[in-house]
PDB file of C-alpha atoms in Angstrom:
ATOM      1  CA  MET A   1      37.894  16.590 -29.942  1.00 41.00           C
ATOM      2  CA  GLU A   2      41.641  15.862 -28.151  1.00 42.00           C
ATOM      3  CA  GLU A   3      43.656  13.401 -29.881  1.00 41.00           C
ATOM      4  CA  ASN A   4      43.944  11.151 -26.664  1.00 43.00           C
ATOM      5  CA  GLN A   5      39.968  10.414 -26.856  1.00 46.00           C
ATOM      6  CA  THR A   6      38.890   7.519 -27.960  1.00 49.00           C
ATOM      7  CA  VAL A   7      35.223   6.673 -29.133  1.00 68.00           C
ATOM      8  CA  VAL A   8      33.692   4.102 -27.133  1.00 74.00           C
ATOM      9  CA  THR A   9      31.908   1.385 -28.896  1.00 80.00           C
ATOM     10  CA  GLU A  10      30.603  -0.760 -25.936  1.00 84.00           C
ATOM     11  CA  PHE A  11      29.943  -0.421 -22.085  1.00 88.00           C
ATOM     12  CA  ILE A  12      30.360  -2.705 -19.240  1.00 87.00           C
ATOM     13  CA  LEU A  13      27.327  -3.436 -17.022  1.00 87.00           C
ATOM     14  CA  LEU A  14      28.662  -4.195 -13.429  1.00 82.00           C
ATOM     15  CA  GLY A  15      25.479  -5.443 -12.055  1.00 79.00           C
ATOM     16  CA  PHE A  16      25.305  -6.488  -8.790  1.00 78.00           C
ATOM     17  CA  CYS A  17      28.475  -6.816  -6.656  1.00 75.00           C
ATOM     18  CA  VAL A  18      27.854 -10.183  -4.897  1.00 76.00           C
ATOM     19  CA  GLY A  19      29.767 -13.366  -5.126  1.00 78.00           C
ATOM     20  CA  PRO A  20      29.423 -16.367  -7.703  1.00 79.00           C
ATOM     21  CA  ARG A  21      27.000 -18.037  -5.159  1.00 85.00           C
ATOM     22  CA  ILE A  22      24.815 -15.234  -4.696  1.00 86.00           C
ATOM     23  CA  GLN A  23      24.376 -14.822  -8.397  1.00 85.00           C
ATOM     24  CA  VAL A  24      23.444 -18.448  -9.189  1.00 88.00           C
ATOM     25  CA  LEU A  25      20.977 -17.758  -6.555  1.00 90.00           C
ATOM     26  CA  LEU A  26      19.484 -14.801  -7.757  1.00 86.00           C
ATOM     27  CA  PHE A  27      19.345 -16.071 -11.714  1.00 90.00           C
ATOM     28  CA  GLY A  28      17.077 -18.555 -10.574  1.00 91.00           C
ATOM     29  CA  LEU A  29      14.640 -16.410  -8.150  1.00 88.00           C
ATOM     30  CA  PHE A  30      14.787 -13.288 -11.119  1.00 89.00           C
ATOM     31  CA  SER A  31      14.499 -16.172 -13.868  1.00 91.00           C
ATOM     32  CA  LEU A  32      11.326 -17.481 -11.773  1.00 91.00           C
ATOM     33  CA  LEU A  33       9.910 -13.745 -11.235  1.00 89.00           C
ATOM     34  CA  TYR A  34      10.703 -12.968 -14.927  1.00 91.00           C
ATOM     35  CA  ALA A  35       8.619 -16.149 -15.859  1.00 92.00           C
ATOM     36  CA  LEU A  36       5.604 -15.150 -13.622  1.00 90.00           C
ATOM     37  CA  THR A  37       5.252 -11.650 -14.807  1.00 90.00           C
ATOM     38  CA  LEU A  38       5.273 -12.904 -18.598  1.00 92.00           C
ATOM     39  CA  LEU A  39       2.512 -15.607 -17.477  1.00 90.00           C
ATOM     40  CA  GLY A  40       0.539 -13.121 -15.628  1.00 88.00           C
ATOM     41  CA  ASN A  41       0.473 -10.240 -18.237  1.00 91.00           C
ATOM     42  CA  GLY A  42       0.119 -12.932 -21.030  1.00 91.00           C
ATOM     43  CA  ALA A  43      -2.937 -14.101 -18.926  1.00 86.00           C
ATOM     44  CA  ILE A  44      -4.358 -10.520 -19.047  1.00 87.00           C
ATOM     45  CA  LEU A  45      -4.112  -9.983 -22.651  1.00 89.00           C
ATOM     46  CA  GLY A  46      -5.706 -13.706 -23.354  1.00 87.00           C
ATOM     47  CA  LEU A  47      -8.561 -13.346 -20.962  1.00 84.00           C
ATOM     48  CA  VAL A  48      -9.177  -9.897 -22.275  1.00 86.00           C
ATOM     49  CA  SER A  49      -9.101 -10.880 -25.888  1.00 86.00           C
ATOM     50  CA  LEU A  50     -10.856 -14.185 -25.323  1.00 83.00           C
ATOM     51  CA  ASN A  51     -13.730 -13.104 -23.257  1.00 81.00           C
ATOM     52  CA  PRO A  52     -16.247 -10.597 -25.049  1.00 81.00           C
ATOM     53  CA  ARG A  53     -17.616  -9.593 -21.869  1.00 80.00           C
ATOM     54  CA  LEU A  54     -14.107  -7.861 -21.087  1.00 81.00           C
ATOM     55  CA  HIS A  55     -14.434  -6.143 -24.346  1.00 87.00           C
ATOM     56  CA  THR A  56     -15.086  -2.613 -22.655  1.00 88.00           C
ATOM     57  CA  PRO A  57     -12.682   0.344 -22.115  1.00 91.00           C
ATOM     58  CA  MET A  58     -11.084  -0.345 -18.701  1.00 87.00           C
ATOM     59  CA  TYR A  59     -10.032  -3.475 -20.069  1.00 88.00           C
ATOM     60  CA  PHE A  60      -8.597  -2.124 -23.161  1.00 93.00           C
ATOM     61  CA  PHE A  61      -6.457   0.180 -21.485  1.00 92.00           C
ATOM     62  CA  LEU A  62      -5.593  -2.716 -19.137  1.00 89.00           C
ATOM     63  CA  CYS A  63      -4.390  -4.734 -21.994  1.00 91.00           C
ATOM     64  CA  HIS A  64      -2.130  -1.850 -23.353  1.00 94.00           C
ATOM     65  CA  LEU A  65      -1.184  -1.524 -19.364  1.00 91.00           C
ATOM     66  CA  ALA A  66      -0.003  -5.094 -19.423  1.00 91.00           C
ATOM     67  CA  ALA A  67       2.027  -5.038 -22.620  1.00 94.00           C
ATOM     68  CA  VAL A  68       3.827  -2.225 -21.228  1.00 93.00           C
ATOM     69  CA  ASP A  69       4.915  -4.439 -18.210  1.00 90.00           C
ATOM     70  CA  ILE A  70       6.065  -7.449 -20.887  1.00 92.00           C
ATOM     71  CA  ALA A  71       8.006  -5.031 -22.636  1.00 92.00           C
ATOM     72  CA  TYR A  72       9.501  -3.498 -19.506  1.00 86.00           C
ATOM     73  CA  ALA A  73      10.513  -7.071 -18.315  1.00 88.00           C
ATOM     74  CA  CYS A  74      11.534  -8.019 -21.829  1.00 91.00           C
ATOM     75  CA  ASN A  75      13.746  -4.809 -22.148  1.00 90.00           C
ATOM     76  CA  THR A  76      15.843  -5.063 -18.879  1.00 87.00           C
ATOM     77  CA  VAL A  77      15.961  -8.925 -17.346  1.00 88.00           C
ATOM     78  CA  PRO A  78      17.022 -11.230 -20.318  1.00 88.00           C
ATOM     79  CA  GLN A  79      20.233  -8.715 -20.227  1.00 85.00           C
ATOM     80  CA  MET A  80      20.510  -9.154 -16.265  1.00 86.00           C
ATOM     81  CA  LEU A  81      20.364 -12.772 -16.605  1.00 87.00           C
ATOM     82  CA  VAL A  82      23.252 -13.170 -18.799  1.00 85.00           C
ATOM     83  CA  ASN A  83      25.023 -10.776 -17.262  1.00 83.00           C
ATOM     84  CA  LEU A  84      24.472 -12.902 -13.415  1.00 84.00           C
ATOM     85  CA  LEU A  85      26.439 -15.865 -15.123  1.00 82.00           C
ATOM     86  CA  ARG A  86      28.439 -14.042 -17.684  1.00 76.00           C
ATOM     87  CA  PRO A  87      32.053 -12.494 -16.230  1.00 68.00           C
ATOM     88  CA  ALA A  88      32.364 -10.152 -19.565  1.00 66.00           C
ATOM     89  CA  LYS A  89      28.893  -8.315 -18.810  1.00 76.00           C
ATOM     90  CA  SER A  90      29.262  -6.160 -22.127  1.00 84.00           C
ATOM     91  CA  ILE A  91      26.758  -4.320 -24.222  1.00 88.00           C
ATOM     92  CA  SER A  92      27.698  -2.798 -27.393  1.00 89.00           C
ATOM     93  CA  PHE A  93      27.294   0.950 -27.366  1.00 90.00           C
ATOM     94  CA  ALA A  94      23.674   1.036 -29.742  1.00 91.00           C
ATOM     95  CA  GLY A  95      22.458  -1.761 -27.843  1.00 90.00           C
ATOM     96  CA  CYS A  96      22.721   0.354 -24.904  1.00 92.00           C
ATOM     97  CA  MET A  97      21.080   3.368 -26.542  1.00 93.00           C
ATOM     98  CA  ALA A  98      18.204   1.417 -27.864  1.00 94.00           C
ATOM     99  CA  GLN A  99      17.626  -0.162 -24.203  1.00 93.00           C
ATOM    100  CA  THR A 100      17.350   3.450 -22.990  1.00 93.00           C
ATOM    101  CA  PHE A 101      15.167   4.483 -25.203  1.00 95.00           C
ATOM    102  CA  LEU A 102      12.668   1.570 -24.762  1.00 94.00           C
ATOM    103  CA  PHE A 103      12.852   1.972 -21.013  1.00 92.00           C
ATOM    104  CA  MET A 104      12.153   5.342 -21.350  1.00 93.00           C
ATOM    105  CA  THR A 105       9.165   4.936 -23.807  1.00 95.00           C
ATOM    106  CA  PHE A 106       7.801   2.306 -21.680  1.00 93.00           C
ATOM    107  CA  ALA A 107       7.800   4.049 -18.513  1.00 90.00           C
ATOM    108  CA  HIS A 108       6.248   7.085 -20.204  1.00 93.00           C
ATOM    109  CA  ALA A 109       3.629   5.257 -21.934  1.00 94.00           C
ATOM    110  CA  GLU A 110       2.854   3.426 -18.320  1.00 91.00           C
ATOM    111  CA  SER A 111       2.345   6.824 -16.771  1.00 91.00           C
ATOM    112  CA  LEU A 112       0.272   8.488 -19.496  1.00 93.00           C
ATOM    113  CA  LEU A 113      -1.994   5.125 -19.583  1.00 92.00           C
ATOM    114  CA  LEU A 114      -2.354   4.900 -15.493  1.00 90.00           C
ATOM    115  CA  VAL A 115      -3.991   8.570 -16.061  1.00 92.00           C
ATOM    116  CA  VAL A 116      -6.215   7.800 -19.038  1.00 93.00           C
ATOM    117  CA  MET A 117      -7.274   4.638 -16.800  1.00 89.00           C
ATOM    118  CA  SER A 118      -8.172   6.972 -14.003  1.00 88.00           C
ATOM    119  CA  TYR A 119      -9.947   9.029 -16.637  1.00 92.00           C
ATOM    120  CA  ASP A 120     -12.299   6.190 -17.675  1.00 91.00           C
ATOM    121  CA  ARG A 121     -13.123   5.038 -14.104  1.00 86.00           C
ATOM    122  CA  TYR A 122     -14.020   8.880 -13.179  1.00 89.00           C
ATOM    123  CA  VAL A 123     -16.431   9.180 -16.356  1.00 91.00           C
ATOM    124  CA  ALA A 124     -17.856   5.261 -15.411  1.00 88.00           C
ATOM    125  CA  ILE A 125     -18.613   6.410 -11.809  1.00 84.00           C
ATOM    126  CA  CYS A 126     -19.348  10.309 -11.736  1.00 86.00           C
ATOM    127  CA  HIS A 127     -21.053  10.357 -15.174  1.00 88.00           C
ATOM    128  CA  PRO A 128     -22.241   7.171 -16.028  1.00 87.00           C
ATOM    129  CA  LEU A 129     -25.168   7.777 -18.307  1.00 89.00           C
ATOM    130  CA  ARG A 130     -22.697   9.536 -20.776  1.00 91.00           C
ATOM    131  CA  TYR A 131     -20.152   6.907 -20.277  1.00 92.00           C
ATOM    132  CA  SER A 132     -20.582   5.253 -23.572  1.00 90.00           C
ATOM    133  CA  VAL A 133     -20.554   8.687 -25.626  1.00 91.00           C
ATOM    134  CA  VAL A 134     -17.805  10.178 -23.760  1.00 92.00           C
ATOM    135  CA  MET A 135     -15.721   6.351 -23.623  1.00 92.00           C
ATOM    136  CA  SER A 136     -16.397   5.630 -27.019  1.00 92.00           C
ATOM    137  CA  TRP A 137     -13.682   3.048 -28.875  1.00 92.00           C
ATOM    138  CA  ARG A 138     -12.719   5.708 -31.004  1.00 94.00           C
ATOM    139  CA  ALA A 139     -12.063   7.868 -28.064  1.00 94.00           C
ATOM    140  CA  CYS A 140     -10.440   5.053 -26.198  1.00 94.00           C
ATOM    141  CA  THR A 141      -8.087   4.321 -29.687  1.00 95.00           C
ATOM    142  CA  VAL A 142      -7.211   8.280 -29.641  1.00 96.00           C
ATOM    143  CA  LEU A 143      -6.295   8.043 -26.286  1.00 95.00           C
ATOM    144  CA  ALA A 144      -3.912   4.973 -26.706  1.00 95.00           C
ATOM    145  CA  ILE A 145      -2.325   5.921 -29.462  1.00 96.00           C
ATOM    146  CA  THR A 146      -1.796   9.414 -28.219  1.00 95.00           C
ATOM    147  CA  SER A 147      -0.194   7.910 -25.159  1.00 95.00           C
ATOM    148  CA  TRP A 148       2.092   5.488 -27.178  1.00 96.00           C
ATOM    149  CA  VAL A 149       3.296   8.373 -29.502  1.00 96.00           C
ATOM    150  CA  PHE A 150       4.211  11.151 -26.696  1.00 95.00           C
ATOM    151  CA  SER A 151       5.990   8.644 -24.983  1.00 95.00           C
ATOM    152  CA  PHE A 152       8.050   7.777 -28.054  1.00 96.00           C
ATOM    153  CA  LEU A 153       8.817  11.272 -28.928  1.00 96.00           C
ATOM    154  CA  LEU A 154       9.720  12.443 -25.447  1.00 94.00           C
ATOM    155  CA  ALA A 155      12.204   9.259 -25.071  1.00 95.00           C
ATOM    156  CA  LEU A 156      13.650   9.835 -28.671  1.00 96.00           C
ATOM    157  CA  VAL A 157      14.471  13.437 -27.278  1.00 95.00           C
ATOM    158  CA  HIS A 158      16.223  12.285 -24.410  1.00 94.00           C
ATOM    159  CA  VAL A 159      18.450   9.715 -26.813  1.00 95.00           C
ATOM    160  CA  VAL A 160      19.138  12.141 -29.110  1.00 95.00           C
ATOM    161  CA  LEU A 161      20.534  14.385 -26.000  1.00 94.00           C
ATOM    162  CA  ILE A 162      22.587  11.577 -24.859  1.00 93.00           C
ATOM    163  CA  LEU A 163      24.353  10.992 -28.559  1.00 92.00           C
ATOM    164  CA  ARG A 164      25.395  14.167 -29.022  1.00 90.00           C
ATOM    165  CA  LEU A 165      27.813  13.514 -25.821  1.00 89.00           C
ATOM    166  CA  PRO A 166      31.319  12.115 -26.307  1.00 88.00           C
ATOM    167  CA  PHE A 167      32.098   9.135 -24.564  1.00 86.00           C
ATOM    168  CA  CYS A 168      35.764   8.702 -23.975  1.00 79.00           C
ATOM    169  CA  GLY A 169      35.953   6.321 -20.942  1.00 70.00           C
ATOM    170  CA  PRO A 170      35.505   4.872 -18.383  1.00 74.00           C
ATOM    171  CA  HIS A 171      32.928   2.752 -20.046  1.00 84.00           C
ATOM    172  CA  GLU A 172      31.923   0.686 -16.537  1.00 85.00           C
ATOM    173  CA  ILE A 173      27.664   1.524 -15.870  1.00 86.00           C
ATOM    174  CA  ASN A 174      27.367   0.564 -12.163  1.00 83.00           C
ATOM    175  CA  HIS A 175      24.186  -0.956 -12.794  1.00 83.00           C
ATOM    176  CA  PHE A 176      22.392  -4.042 -14.418  1.00 84.00           C
ATOM    177  CA  PHE A 177      21.278  -1.821 -17.510  1.00 86.00           C
ATOM    178  CA  CYS A 178      21.445   1.091 -19.218  1.00 89.00           C
ATOM    179  CA  GLU A 179      19.559   3.624 -17.343  1.00 86.00           C
ATOM    180  CA  VAL A 180      19.840   6.932 -18.572  1.00 88.00           C
ATOM    181  CA  LEU A 181      21.680   8.794 -15.197  1.00 86.00           C
ATOM    182  CA  SER A 182      24.265   6.022 -14.872  1.00 86.00           C
ATOM    183  CA  VAL A 183      24.993   6.195 -18.660  1.00 90.00           C
ATOM    184  CA  LEU A 184      25.406  10.557 -18.118  1.00 89.00           C
ATOM    185  CA  LYS A 185      27.923   9.809 -16.013  1.00 88.00           C
ATOM    186  CA  LEU A 186      30.462   8.560 -18.367  1.00 89.00           C
ATOM    187  CA  ALA A 187      30.052  11.547 -20.492  1.00 88.00           C
ATOM    188  CA  CYS A 188      32.880  13.695 -21.189  1.00 86.00           C
ATOM    189  CA  ALA A 189      31.183  16.674 -21.596  1.00 86.00           C
ATOM    190  CA  ASP A 190      28.737  18.842 -19.692  1.00 87.00           C
ATOM    191  CA  THR A 191      25.298  16.834 -19.174  1.00 88.00           C
ATOM    192  CA  ARG A 192      23.426  19.959 -17.738  1.00 89.00           C
ATOM    193  CA  LEU A 193      21.147  20.260 -20.592  1.00 92.00           C
ATOM    194  CA  ASN A 194      20.289  16.340 -20.444  1.00 91.00           C
ATOM    195  CA  LYS A 195      19.821  16.503 -16.669  1.00 88.00           C
ATOM    196  CA  ILE A 196      17.259  19.555 -16.614  1.00 90.00           C
ATOM    197  CA  VAL A 197      15.231  17.904 -19.524  1.00 91.00           C
ATOM    198  CA  ILE A 198      14.976  14.958 -17.546  1.00 89.00           C
ATOM    199  CA  PHE A 199      13.984  16.922 -14.321  1.00 87.00           C
ATOM    200  CA  ALA A 200      11.314  18.844 -16.554  1.00 89.00           C
ATOM    201  CA  ALA A 201      10.292  15.639 -18.122  1.00 89.00           C
ATOM    202  CA  CYS A 202       9.706  14.075 -14.645  1.00 87.00           C
ATOM    203  CA  ILE A 203       7.147  16.983 -13.888  1.00 88.00           C
ATOM    204  CA  PHE A 204       5.361  16.886 -17.000  1.00 89.00           C
ATOM    205  CA  ILE A 205       5.237  12.852 -17.082  1.00 89.00           C
ATOM    206  CA  VAL A 206       5.319  12.258 -13.292  1.00 88.00           C
ATOM    207  CA  LEU A 207       3.988  15.136 -11.067  1.00 88.00           C
ATOM    208  CA  GLY A 208       1.510  16.317 -13.732  1.00 89.00           C
ATOM    209  CA  PRO A 209      -0.174  13.038 -14.154  1.00 90.00           C
ATOM    210  CA  LEU A 210      -0.137  12.080 -10.723  1.00 89.00           C
ATOM    211  CA  CYS A 211      -2.171  15.038 -10.006  1.00 91.00           C
ATOM    212  CA  LEU A 212      -4.752  14.157 -12.770  1.00 91.00           C
ATOM    213  CA  VAL A 213      -4.889  10.910 -11.023  1.00 89.00           C
ATOM    214  CA  LEU A 214      -5.434  12.401  -7.437  1.00 88.00           C
ATOM    215  CA  VAL A 215      -7.887  15.073  -8.512  1.00 91.00           C
ATOM    216  CA  SER A 216      -9.651  12.131 -10.599  1.00 88.00           C
ATOM    217  CA  TYR A 217      -9.948  10.117  -7.716  1.00 86.00           C
ATOM    218  CA  THR A 218     -10.827  12.469  -5.314  1.00 86.00           C
ATOM    219  CA  ARG A 219     -13.979  13.049  -7.314  1.00 88.00           C
ATOM    220  CA  ILE A 220     -14.592   9.379  -7.590  1.00 84.00           C
ATOM    221  CA  LEU A 221     -14.499   9.237  -3.964  1.00 82.00           C
ATOM    222  CA  GLY A 222     -17.342  11.837  -3.344  1.00 83.00           C
ATOM    223  CA  ALA A 223     -18.978  10.336  -6.212  1.00 81.00           C
ATOM    224  CA  ILE A 224     -18.792   6.694  -4.189  1.00 78.00           C
ATOM    225  CA  LEU A 225     -19.575   7.755  -0.769  1.00 77.00           C
ATOM    226  CA  ARG A 226     -23.159   9.134  -2.452  1.00 77.00           C
ATOM    227  CA  ILE A 227     -24.060   5.830  -3.956  1.00 69.00           C
ATOM    228  CA  GLN A 228     -27.177   4.487  -1.884  1.00 68.00           C
ATOM    229  CA  SER A 229     -26.574   0.731  -2.911  1.00 68.00           C
ATOM    230  CA  GLY A 230     -24.127  -1.148  -0.589  1.00 69.00           C
ATOM    231  CA  GLU A 231     -23.278  -3.619  -3.299  1.00 68.00           C
ATOM    232  CA  GLY A 232     -22.551  -0.766  -5.527  1.00 64.00           C
ATOM    233  CA  ARG A 233     -20.358   1.249  -3.483  1.00 70.00           C
ATOM    234  CA  ARG A 234     -18.326  -1.792  -2.620  1.00 72.00           C
ATOM    235  CA  LYS A 235     -17.521  -2.897  -6.308  1.00 66.00           C
ATOM    236  CA  ALA A 236     -17.003   0.852  -7.266  1.00 65.00           C
ATOM    237  CA  PHE A 237     -14.204   0.704  -4.142  1.00 70.00           C
ATOM    238  CA  SER A 238     -12.847  -2.597  -5.472  1.00 67.00           C
ATOM    239  CA  THR A 239     -12.566  -1.344  -9.010  1.00 64.00           C
ATOM    240  CA  CYS A 240     -10.754   1.893  -7.985  1.00 70.00           C
ATOM    241  CA  SER A 241      -8.418   0.416  -5.138  1.00 72.00           C
ATOM    242  CA  SER A 242      -6.715  -2.100  -7.540  1.00 68.00           C
ATOM    243  CA  HIS A 243      -5.756   0.921 -10.191  1.00 72.00           C
ATOM    244  CA  LEU A 244      -4.890   3.218  -6.707  1.00 77.00           C
ATOM    245  CA  CYS A 245      -2.339   0.325  -5.858  1.00 76.00           C
ATOM    246  CA  VAL A 246      -0.573   0.352  -8.899  1.00 76.00           C
ATOM    247  CA  VAL A 247      -0.756   4.098  -9.249  1.00 81.00           C
ATOM    248  CA  GLY A 248       0.881   4.226  -5.565  1.00 80.00           C
ATOM    249  CA  LEU A 249       3.834   1.517  -6.455  1.00 78.00           C
ATOM    250  CA  PHE A 250       4.703   3.327 -10.102  1.00 81.00           C
ATOM    251  CA  PHE A 251       4.630   6.638  -9.217  1.00 85.00           C
ATOM    252  CA  GLY A 252       6.360   6.598  -5.717  1.00 81.00           C
ATOM    253  CA  SER A 253       9.095   4.748  -7.240  1.00 78.00           C
ATOM    254  CA  ALA A 254       9.625   7.523  -9.745  1.00 80.00           C
ATOM    255  CA  ILE A 255       9.255  10.045  -7.694  1.00 81.00           C
ATOM    256  CA  ILE A 256      11.946   8.539  -5.353  1.00 78.00           C
ATOM    257  CA  LEU A 257      14.281   7.788  -8.075  1.00 75.00           C
ATOM    258  CA  TYR A 258      14.338  10.525 -10.287  1.00 76.00           C
ATOM    259  CA  MET A 259      12.945  13.429  -8.052  1.00 74.00           C
ATOM    260  CA  ALA A 260      13.832  13.074  -4.326  1.00 68.00           C
ATOM    261  CA  PRO A 261      17.430  14.917  -2.902  1.00 64.00           C
ATOM    262  CA  LYS A 262      20.276  12.118  -3.442  1.00 60.00           C
ATOM    263  CA  SER A 263      21.383   9.606  -0.477  1.00 53.00           C
ATOM    264  CA  HIS A 264      25.005   8.972   0.928  1.00 48.00           C
ATOM    265  CA  HIS A 265      24.318   5.728  -1.453  1.00 49.00           C
ATOM    266  CA  PRO A 266      22.659   6.703  -4.238  1.00 62.00           C
ATOM    267  CA  GLU A 267      23.804   3.956  -6.890  1.00 67.00           C
ATOM    268  CA  GLU A 268      23.516   0.998  -5.055  1.00 69.00           C
ATOM    269  CA  GLN A 269      19.779   2.352  -3.864  1.00 71.00           C
ATOM    270  CA  GLN A 270      19.383   3.192  -7.343  1.00 73.00           C
ATOM    271  CA  LYS A 271      19.843  -0.393  -8.440  1.00 77.00           C
ATOM    272  CA  ILE A 272      17.134  -1.682  -5.907  1.00 76.00           C
ATOM    273  CA  LEU A 273      14.385   0.957  -6.671  1.00 75.00           C
ATOM    274  CA  LEU A 274      15.063   0.534 -10.291  1.00 78.00           C
ATOM    275  CA  LEU A 275      14.525  -3.316 -10.173  1.00 78.00           C
ATOM    276  CA  PHE A 276      11.547  -2.858  -8.101  1.00 74.00           C
ATOM    277  CA  TYR A 277      10.358  -0.226 -10.773  1.00 72.00           C
ATOM    278  CA  SER A 278      11.016  -2.047 -13.865  1.00 70.00           C
ATOM    279  CA  PHE A 279      10.964  -5.947 -12.753  1.00 72.00           C
ATOM    280  CA  PHE A 280       8.403  -5.995  -9.806  1.00 76.00           C
ATOM    281  CA  ASN A 281       6.058  -3.769 -10.588  1.00 79.00           C
ATOM    282  CA  PRO A 282       5.232  -5.578 -13.993  1.00 83.00           C
ATOM    283  CA  LEU A 283       4.878  -8.659 -11.744  1.00 81.00           C
ATOM    284  CA  LEU A 284       2.630  -7.047  -9.346  1.00 79.00           C
ATOM    285  CA  ASN A 285       0.238  -5.408 -11.420  1.00 78.00           C
ATOM    286  CA  PRO A 286      -1.437  -8.385 -13.010  1.00 77.00           C
ATOM    287  CA  LEU A 287      -1.494 -10.235  -9.299  1.00 76.00           C
ATOM    288  CA  ILE A 288      -3.420  -6.653  -8.131  1.00 75.00           C
ATOM    289  CA  TYR A 289      -5.774  -6.259 -10.966  1.00 68.00           C
ATOM    290  CA  SER A 290      -6.836 -10.196 -10.821  1.00 66.00           C
ATOM    291  CA  LEU A 291      -6.974 -10.694  -7.038  1.00 58.00           C
ATOM    292  CA  ARG A 292      -9.244  -7.672  -6.590  1.00 58.00           C
ATOM    293  CA  ASN A 293     -11.270  -7.968  -9.684  1.00 64.00           C
ATOM    294  CA  ARG A 294     -14.201 -10.023  -9.840  1.00 66.00           C
ATOM    295  CA  ASP A 295     -14.574  -9.906 -13.523  1.00 65.00           C
ATOM    296  CA  VAL A 296     -10.665 -11.280 -14.150  1.00 67.00           C
ATOM    297  CA  LYS A 297     -11.492 -13.827 -11.850  1.00 63.00           C
ATOM    298  CA  GLY A 298     -14.485 -14.957 -13.059  1.00 66.00           C
ATOM    299  CA  ALA A 299     -13.096 -14.899 -16.774  1.00 63.00           C
ATOM    300  CA  LEU A 300     -10.503 -16.903 -15.252  1.00 63.00           C
ATOM    301  CA  ARG A 301     -12.295 -19.579 -13.797  1.00 66.00           C
ATOM    302  CA  ARG A 302     -14.650 -19.767 -16.862  1.00 67.00           C
ATOM    303  CA  ARG A 303     -12.005 -20.594 -19.418  1.00 63.00           C
ATOM    304  CA  LEU A 304     -10.270 -23.098 -17.117  1.00 59.00           C
ATOM    305  CA  PHE A 305     -13.641 -24.979 -16.350  1.00 60.00           C
ATOM    306  CA  LYS A 306     -14.345 -24.698 -20.083  1.00 60.00           C
ATOM    307  CA  GLU A 307     -10.714 -26.304 -20.704  1.00 54.00           C
ATOM    308  CA  SER A 308     -11.057 -28.957 -18.050  1.00 54.00           C
ATOM    309  CA  ARG A 309     -14.373 -30.200 -19.473  1.00 54.00           C
ATOM    310  CA  SER A 310     -13.291 -29.993 -23.093  1.00 55.00           C
ATOM    311  CA  GLN A 311     -10.501 -32.617 -21.786  1.00 52.00           C
ATOM    312  CA  LEU A 312     -12.810 -34.735 -20.265  1.00 49.00           C
ATOM    313  CA  GLU A 313     -14.843 -35.007 -23.036  1.00 54.00           C
TER     314      GLU A 313
END
């Protein structure tokens, strides 16, 4: 290492290039949305745990998705809120690496969980008589644990490859959190291996799962069209359309962000896309599932009615 190289112990997050008044406005808006994200996903976790009718494989995986969404928000939003009001916007090197690792772990986990949820719907609609055998609680537990472990290990590979790189300055990250591509721009060495691994991971963790989801829903669509009962067809469409909305939001954002050609203003567009990817997706997921799912809405009404009746007594 050259003598004029210095070890970077912290990074500066540049965040959003806006005036002080806009920063205060964004702080209030993002604080509200953050609270709604925690409330919405927390409500799903609470309803599923308290209502025995929702103790099914579909809601088991939905709880894991809600946990991922809460973790997403807690990993990036608090730091972003602090930086909107604090002039020094610094983050330690260790904290930055931890934030990158957690973000990638949760991103990979959500991708795999969406595949598992599509498979669950495929078995439920296309092979209803075998559903209890194929999607047993043991199988569900194995699928969930496998998704988390694989996500953890893949994210660990990315972070280990980053840690081998020297960082000698500048130390300003043009982002609101330690996003992996933004961190790599500050490395004082060749990062081609890191980018190749990131692109390969996108193929296996984005395009691969997306193809599996599309195959599952192509077969599901064919099975739904063969259902004779109008009520049964409507219920199947309602359940699957909710999942497809989440799939479209997640994979669409990921493909544009990490696999699409870069535009003339990649950094600013990347901030907006990642804000949607890691902030608004966790907020929208519980709204999509609760507004388009009769079981969740029914459980919520029963819980609220029970609480109000107990207060009156």
